[in-house]
Each structure stands twice: as structure tokens, then as C-alpha cells.
C-alpha positions as YAML, in Angstrom:
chain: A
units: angstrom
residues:
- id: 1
  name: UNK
  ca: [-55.59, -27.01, 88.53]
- id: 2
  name: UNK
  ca: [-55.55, -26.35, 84.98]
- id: 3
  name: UNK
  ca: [-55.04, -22.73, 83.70]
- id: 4
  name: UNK
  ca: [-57.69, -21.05, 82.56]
- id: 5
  name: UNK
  ca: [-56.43, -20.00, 78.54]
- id: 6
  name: UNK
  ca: [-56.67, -16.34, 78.25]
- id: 7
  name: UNK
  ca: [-58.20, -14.99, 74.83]
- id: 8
  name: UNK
  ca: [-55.88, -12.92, 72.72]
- id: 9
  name: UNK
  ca: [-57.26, -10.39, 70.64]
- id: 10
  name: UNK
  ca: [-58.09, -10.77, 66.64]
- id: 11
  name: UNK
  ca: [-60.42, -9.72, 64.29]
- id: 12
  name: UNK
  ca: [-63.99, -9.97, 65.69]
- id: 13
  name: UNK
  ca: [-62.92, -9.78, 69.22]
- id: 14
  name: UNK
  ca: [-65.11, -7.70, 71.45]
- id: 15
  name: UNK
  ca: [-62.98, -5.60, 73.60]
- id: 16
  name: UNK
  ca: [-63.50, -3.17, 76.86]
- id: 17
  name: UNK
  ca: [-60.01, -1.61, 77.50]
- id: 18
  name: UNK
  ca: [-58.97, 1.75, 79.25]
- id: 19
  name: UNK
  ca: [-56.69, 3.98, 76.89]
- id: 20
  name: UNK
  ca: [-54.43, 7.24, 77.01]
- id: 21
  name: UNK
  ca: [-53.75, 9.16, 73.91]
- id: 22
  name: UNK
  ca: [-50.55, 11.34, 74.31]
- id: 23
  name: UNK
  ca: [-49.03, 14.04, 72.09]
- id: 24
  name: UNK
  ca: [-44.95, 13.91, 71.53]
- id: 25
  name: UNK
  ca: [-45.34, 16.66, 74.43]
- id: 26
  name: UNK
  ca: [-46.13, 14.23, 76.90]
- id: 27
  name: UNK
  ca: [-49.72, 16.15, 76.92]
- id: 28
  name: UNK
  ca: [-53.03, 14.18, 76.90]
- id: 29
  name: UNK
  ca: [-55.10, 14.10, 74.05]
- id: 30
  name: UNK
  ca: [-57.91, 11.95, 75.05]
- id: 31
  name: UNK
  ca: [-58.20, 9.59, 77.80]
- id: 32
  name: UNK
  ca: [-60.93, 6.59, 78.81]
- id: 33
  name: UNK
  ca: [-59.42, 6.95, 82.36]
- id: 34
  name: UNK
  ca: [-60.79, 10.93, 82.65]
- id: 35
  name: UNK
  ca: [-64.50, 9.40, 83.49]
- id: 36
  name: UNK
  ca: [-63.47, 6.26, 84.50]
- id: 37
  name: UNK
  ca: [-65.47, 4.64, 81.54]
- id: 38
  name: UNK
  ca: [-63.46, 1.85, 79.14]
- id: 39
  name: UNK
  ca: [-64.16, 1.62, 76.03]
- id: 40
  name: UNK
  ca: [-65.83, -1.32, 74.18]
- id: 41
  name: UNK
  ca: [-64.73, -2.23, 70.75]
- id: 42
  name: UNK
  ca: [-65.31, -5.40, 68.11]
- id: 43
  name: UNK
  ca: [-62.08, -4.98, 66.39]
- id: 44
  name: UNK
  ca: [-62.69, -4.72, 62.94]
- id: 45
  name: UNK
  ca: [-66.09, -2.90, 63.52]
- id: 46
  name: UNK
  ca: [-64.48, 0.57, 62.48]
- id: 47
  name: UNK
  ca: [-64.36, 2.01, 66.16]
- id: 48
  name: UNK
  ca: [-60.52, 2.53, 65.37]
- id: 49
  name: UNK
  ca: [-58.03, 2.81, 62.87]
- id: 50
  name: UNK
  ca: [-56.83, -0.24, 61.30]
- id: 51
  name: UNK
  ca: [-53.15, 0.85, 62.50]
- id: 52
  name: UNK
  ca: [-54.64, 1.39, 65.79]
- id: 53
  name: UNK
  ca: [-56.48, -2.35, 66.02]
- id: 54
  name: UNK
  ca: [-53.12, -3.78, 64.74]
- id: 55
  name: UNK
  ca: [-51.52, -2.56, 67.73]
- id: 56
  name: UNK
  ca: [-54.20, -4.19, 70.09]
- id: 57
  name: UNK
  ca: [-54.00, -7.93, 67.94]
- id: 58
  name: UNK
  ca: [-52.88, -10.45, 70.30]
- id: 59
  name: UNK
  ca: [-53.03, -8.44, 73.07]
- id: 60
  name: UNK
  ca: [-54.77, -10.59, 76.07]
- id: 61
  name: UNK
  ca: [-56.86, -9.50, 79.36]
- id: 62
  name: UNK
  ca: [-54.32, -7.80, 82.00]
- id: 63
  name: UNK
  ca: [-52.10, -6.69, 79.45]
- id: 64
  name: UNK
  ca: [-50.78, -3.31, 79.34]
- id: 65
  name: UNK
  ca: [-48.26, -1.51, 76.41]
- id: 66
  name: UNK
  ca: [-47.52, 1.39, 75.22]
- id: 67
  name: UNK
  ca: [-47.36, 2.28, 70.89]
- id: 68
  name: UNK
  ca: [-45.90, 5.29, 69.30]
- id: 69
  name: UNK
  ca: [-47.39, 5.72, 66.00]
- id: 70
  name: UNK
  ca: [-46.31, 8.46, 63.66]
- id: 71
  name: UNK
  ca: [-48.81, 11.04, 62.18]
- id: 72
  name: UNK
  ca: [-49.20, 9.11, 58.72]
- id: 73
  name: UNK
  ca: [-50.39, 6.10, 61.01]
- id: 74
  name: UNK
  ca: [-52.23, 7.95, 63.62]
- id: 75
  name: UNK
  ca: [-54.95, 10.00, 62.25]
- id: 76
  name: UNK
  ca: [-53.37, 11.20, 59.00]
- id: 77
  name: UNK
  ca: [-51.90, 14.69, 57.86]
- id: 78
  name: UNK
  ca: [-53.76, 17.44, 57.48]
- id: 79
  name: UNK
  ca: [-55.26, 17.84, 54.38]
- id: 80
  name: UNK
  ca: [-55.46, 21.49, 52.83]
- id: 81
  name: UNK
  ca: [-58.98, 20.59, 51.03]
- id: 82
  name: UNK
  ca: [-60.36, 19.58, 54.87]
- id: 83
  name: UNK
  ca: [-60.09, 23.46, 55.28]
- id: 84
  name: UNK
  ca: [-63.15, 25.61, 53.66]
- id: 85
  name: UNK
  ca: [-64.07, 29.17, 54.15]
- id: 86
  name: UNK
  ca: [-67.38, 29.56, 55.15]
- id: 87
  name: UNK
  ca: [-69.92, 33.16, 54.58]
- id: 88
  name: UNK
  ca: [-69.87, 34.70, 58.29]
- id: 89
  name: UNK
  ca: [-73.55, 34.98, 58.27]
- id: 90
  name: UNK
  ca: [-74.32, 31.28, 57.98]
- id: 91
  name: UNK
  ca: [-72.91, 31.54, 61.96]
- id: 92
  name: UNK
  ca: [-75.30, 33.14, 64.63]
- id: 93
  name: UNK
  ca: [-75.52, 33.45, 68.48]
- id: 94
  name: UNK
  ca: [-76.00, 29.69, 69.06]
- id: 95
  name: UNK
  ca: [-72.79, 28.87, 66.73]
- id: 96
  name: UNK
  ca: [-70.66, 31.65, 66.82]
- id: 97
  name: UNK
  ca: [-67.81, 32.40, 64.75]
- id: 98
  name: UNK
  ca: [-64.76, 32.23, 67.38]
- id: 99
  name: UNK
  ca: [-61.43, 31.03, 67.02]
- id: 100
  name: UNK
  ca: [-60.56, 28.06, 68.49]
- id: 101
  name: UNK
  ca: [-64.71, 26.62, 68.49]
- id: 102
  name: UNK
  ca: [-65.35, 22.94, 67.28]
- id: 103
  name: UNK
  ca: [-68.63, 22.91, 65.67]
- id: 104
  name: UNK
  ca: [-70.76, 20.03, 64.14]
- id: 105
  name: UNK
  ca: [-71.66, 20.87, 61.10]
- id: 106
  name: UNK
  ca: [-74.71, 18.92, 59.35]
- id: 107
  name: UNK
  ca: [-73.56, 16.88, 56.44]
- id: 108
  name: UNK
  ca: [-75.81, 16.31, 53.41]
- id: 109
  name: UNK
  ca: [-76.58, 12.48, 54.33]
- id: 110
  name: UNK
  ca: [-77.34, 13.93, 57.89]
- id: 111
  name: UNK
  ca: [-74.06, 12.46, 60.10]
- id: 112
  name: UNK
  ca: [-72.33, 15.31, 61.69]
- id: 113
  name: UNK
  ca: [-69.17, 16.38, 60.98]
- id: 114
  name: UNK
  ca: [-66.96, 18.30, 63.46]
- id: 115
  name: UNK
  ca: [-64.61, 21.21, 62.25]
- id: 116
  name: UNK
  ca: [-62.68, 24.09, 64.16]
- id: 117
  name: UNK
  ca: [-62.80, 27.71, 64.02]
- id: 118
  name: UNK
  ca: [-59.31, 28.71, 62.25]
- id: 119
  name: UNK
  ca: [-59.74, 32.24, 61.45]
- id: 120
  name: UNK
  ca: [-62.34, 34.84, 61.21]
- id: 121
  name: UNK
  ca: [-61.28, 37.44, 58.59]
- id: 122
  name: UNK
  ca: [-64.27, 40.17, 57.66]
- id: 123
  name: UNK
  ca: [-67.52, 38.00, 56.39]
- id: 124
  name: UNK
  ca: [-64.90, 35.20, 56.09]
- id: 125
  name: UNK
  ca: [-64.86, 31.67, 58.44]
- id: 126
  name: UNK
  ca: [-62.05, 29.10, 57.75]
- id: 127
  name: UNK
  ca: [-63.24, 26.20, 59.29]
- id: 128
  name: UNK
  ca: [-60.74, 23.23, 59.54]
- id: 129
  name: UNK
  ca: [-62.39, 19.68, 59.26]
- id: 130
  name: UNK
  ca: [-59.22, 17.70, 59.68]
- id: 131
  name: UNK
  ca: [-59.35, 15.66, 62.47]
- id: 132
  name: UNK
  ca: [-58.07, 17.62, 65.63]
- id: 133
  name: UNK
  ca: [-55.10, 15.22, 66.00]
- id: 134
  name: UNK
  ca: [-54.36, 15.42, 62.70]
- id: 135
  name: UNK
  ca: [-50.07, 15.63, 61.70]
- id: 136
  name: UNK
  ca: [-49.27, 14.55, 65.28]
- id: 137
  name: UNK
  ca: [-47.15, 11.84, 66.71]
- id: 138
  name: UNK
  ca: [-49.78, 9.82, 68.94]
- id: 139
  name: UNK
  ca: [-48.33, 7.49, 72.17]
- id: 140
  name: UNK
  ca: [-51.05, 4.68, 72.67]
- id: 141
  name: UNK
  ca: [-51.45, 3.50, 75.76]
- id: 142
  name: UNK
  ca: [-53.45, 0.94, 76.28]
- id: 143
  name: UNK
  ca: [-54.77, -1.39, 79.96]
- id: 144
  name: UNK
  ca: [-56.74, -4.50, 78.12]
- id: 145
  name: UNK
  ca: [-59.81, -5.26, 80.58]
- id: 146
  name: UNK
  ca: [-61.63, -8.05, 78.68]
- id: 147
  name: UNK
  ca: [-61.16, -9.87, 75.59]
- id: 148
  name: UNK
  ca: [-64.86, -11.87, 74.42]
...
């Protein structure tokens, strides 16, 4: 019986794979495993980072690997003009103005744009809108389900 020539993945390939995001720590970050519920990707499509889709290319259904990808190549460094200080009244009950909250804060094109409650100093908010993993060493691991 002939075998049955698996896909490998490359741009345009529609993917469903389980992954684990990992901090240096060991600690996860984010994890499609949590809920049981892959994800589904066209690589190339903007789902991930181009240095995350290069680590998936030629990947093939079954396969499972582990990446390492440094800060710069994970989701960037933070930068200091992603932080803004915001008036303390433009918070209220619904949104409060607690350390430590991730809000989604309307953009003017309408998309939504999530930062984090750094600091709360008198009628001052620093909100941080660098991405949460921002400046940390990511460990990819990935369980490839289906390549289309």
C-alpha cells in the first residue's frame, strides 16, 4: 500500500494545532490545551508573528517541537512610548483604575486595544499598551493536528 504523503506546512497552509507558550520560568503564558480548543491558522494570514510562522514551516500533521525565541523575536521589547498616562476621571466603576487591570481601550478607527494598569498616582493612570509578553524569552511548543 502506498503511503499516504503528508502535507508540510508553507505559506497559505491552513493549520489547526494545539500550542503552549512558556516564560524562561518554566511558567505558562498562554495555552490552546487550557480549553481543549486548537487553534486554526492560514499561515501568512497575520494570526502570528512572522518569526512565529517560520518556526511552524515544514512542520507536518503529528509533529511535535519545541522553539525558544528571544524577546526581539517573540513579541518585541517594550516600548517606552506604548506607556501613556491617562486623567483618572476618564476611569469609572465599570473600568476602574487598579493596578494590575487589562482594559480595552477604544481606538479611533474603532479596533480595541488592550493596555494594563501600571500605576495610579493622584488623578494620574499609566497605562502600559505593550503587549503583555513583551521583553520576555517565549518557549513555543507546538502539537501540529492538521495541515490543509
Amino acid at each position: 500500500m502506498p503511503e499516504v504523503e503528508q502535507s508540510l506546512i508553507k505559506q497559505g497552509s491552513e493549520v489547526v494545532l494545539h500550542f503552549d507558550l512558556k516564560l524562561a520560568d518554566g511558567s505558562a503564558a498562554d495555552s490552546t490545551r487550557v480549553n481543549n480548543k486548537p487553534a486554526k491558522l492560514v499561515i501568512g494570514d497575520g494570526s502570528l508573528t512572522l518569526n512565529f510562522e517560520d518556526c511552524l514551516l515544514g512542520l507536518k500533521t503529528g509533529d511535535k517541537k519545541s522553539f525558544t525565541l528571544e524577546a526581539n523575536d517573540a513579541f518585541g521589547m517594550p516600548n517606552p512610548d506604548n506607556l501613556h498616562h491617562l486623567e483618572r476621571s476618564k476611569f469609572n466603576a465599570e473600568t476602574p483604575a487598579e493596578e494590575g487591570m487589562i482594559i480595552a481601550f477604544t481606538q479611533p478607527d474603532g479596533t480595541e486595544l488592550p493596555g494594563i494598569v501600571r500605576e495610579v498616582t493622584g488623578d494620574s493612570v499609566t497605562v502600559d499598551f505593550n503587549h503583555p509578553l513583551a521583553g520576555q524569552v517565549i518557549t513555543f511548543d507546538v502539537e501540529i493536528l492538521s495541515v490543509n
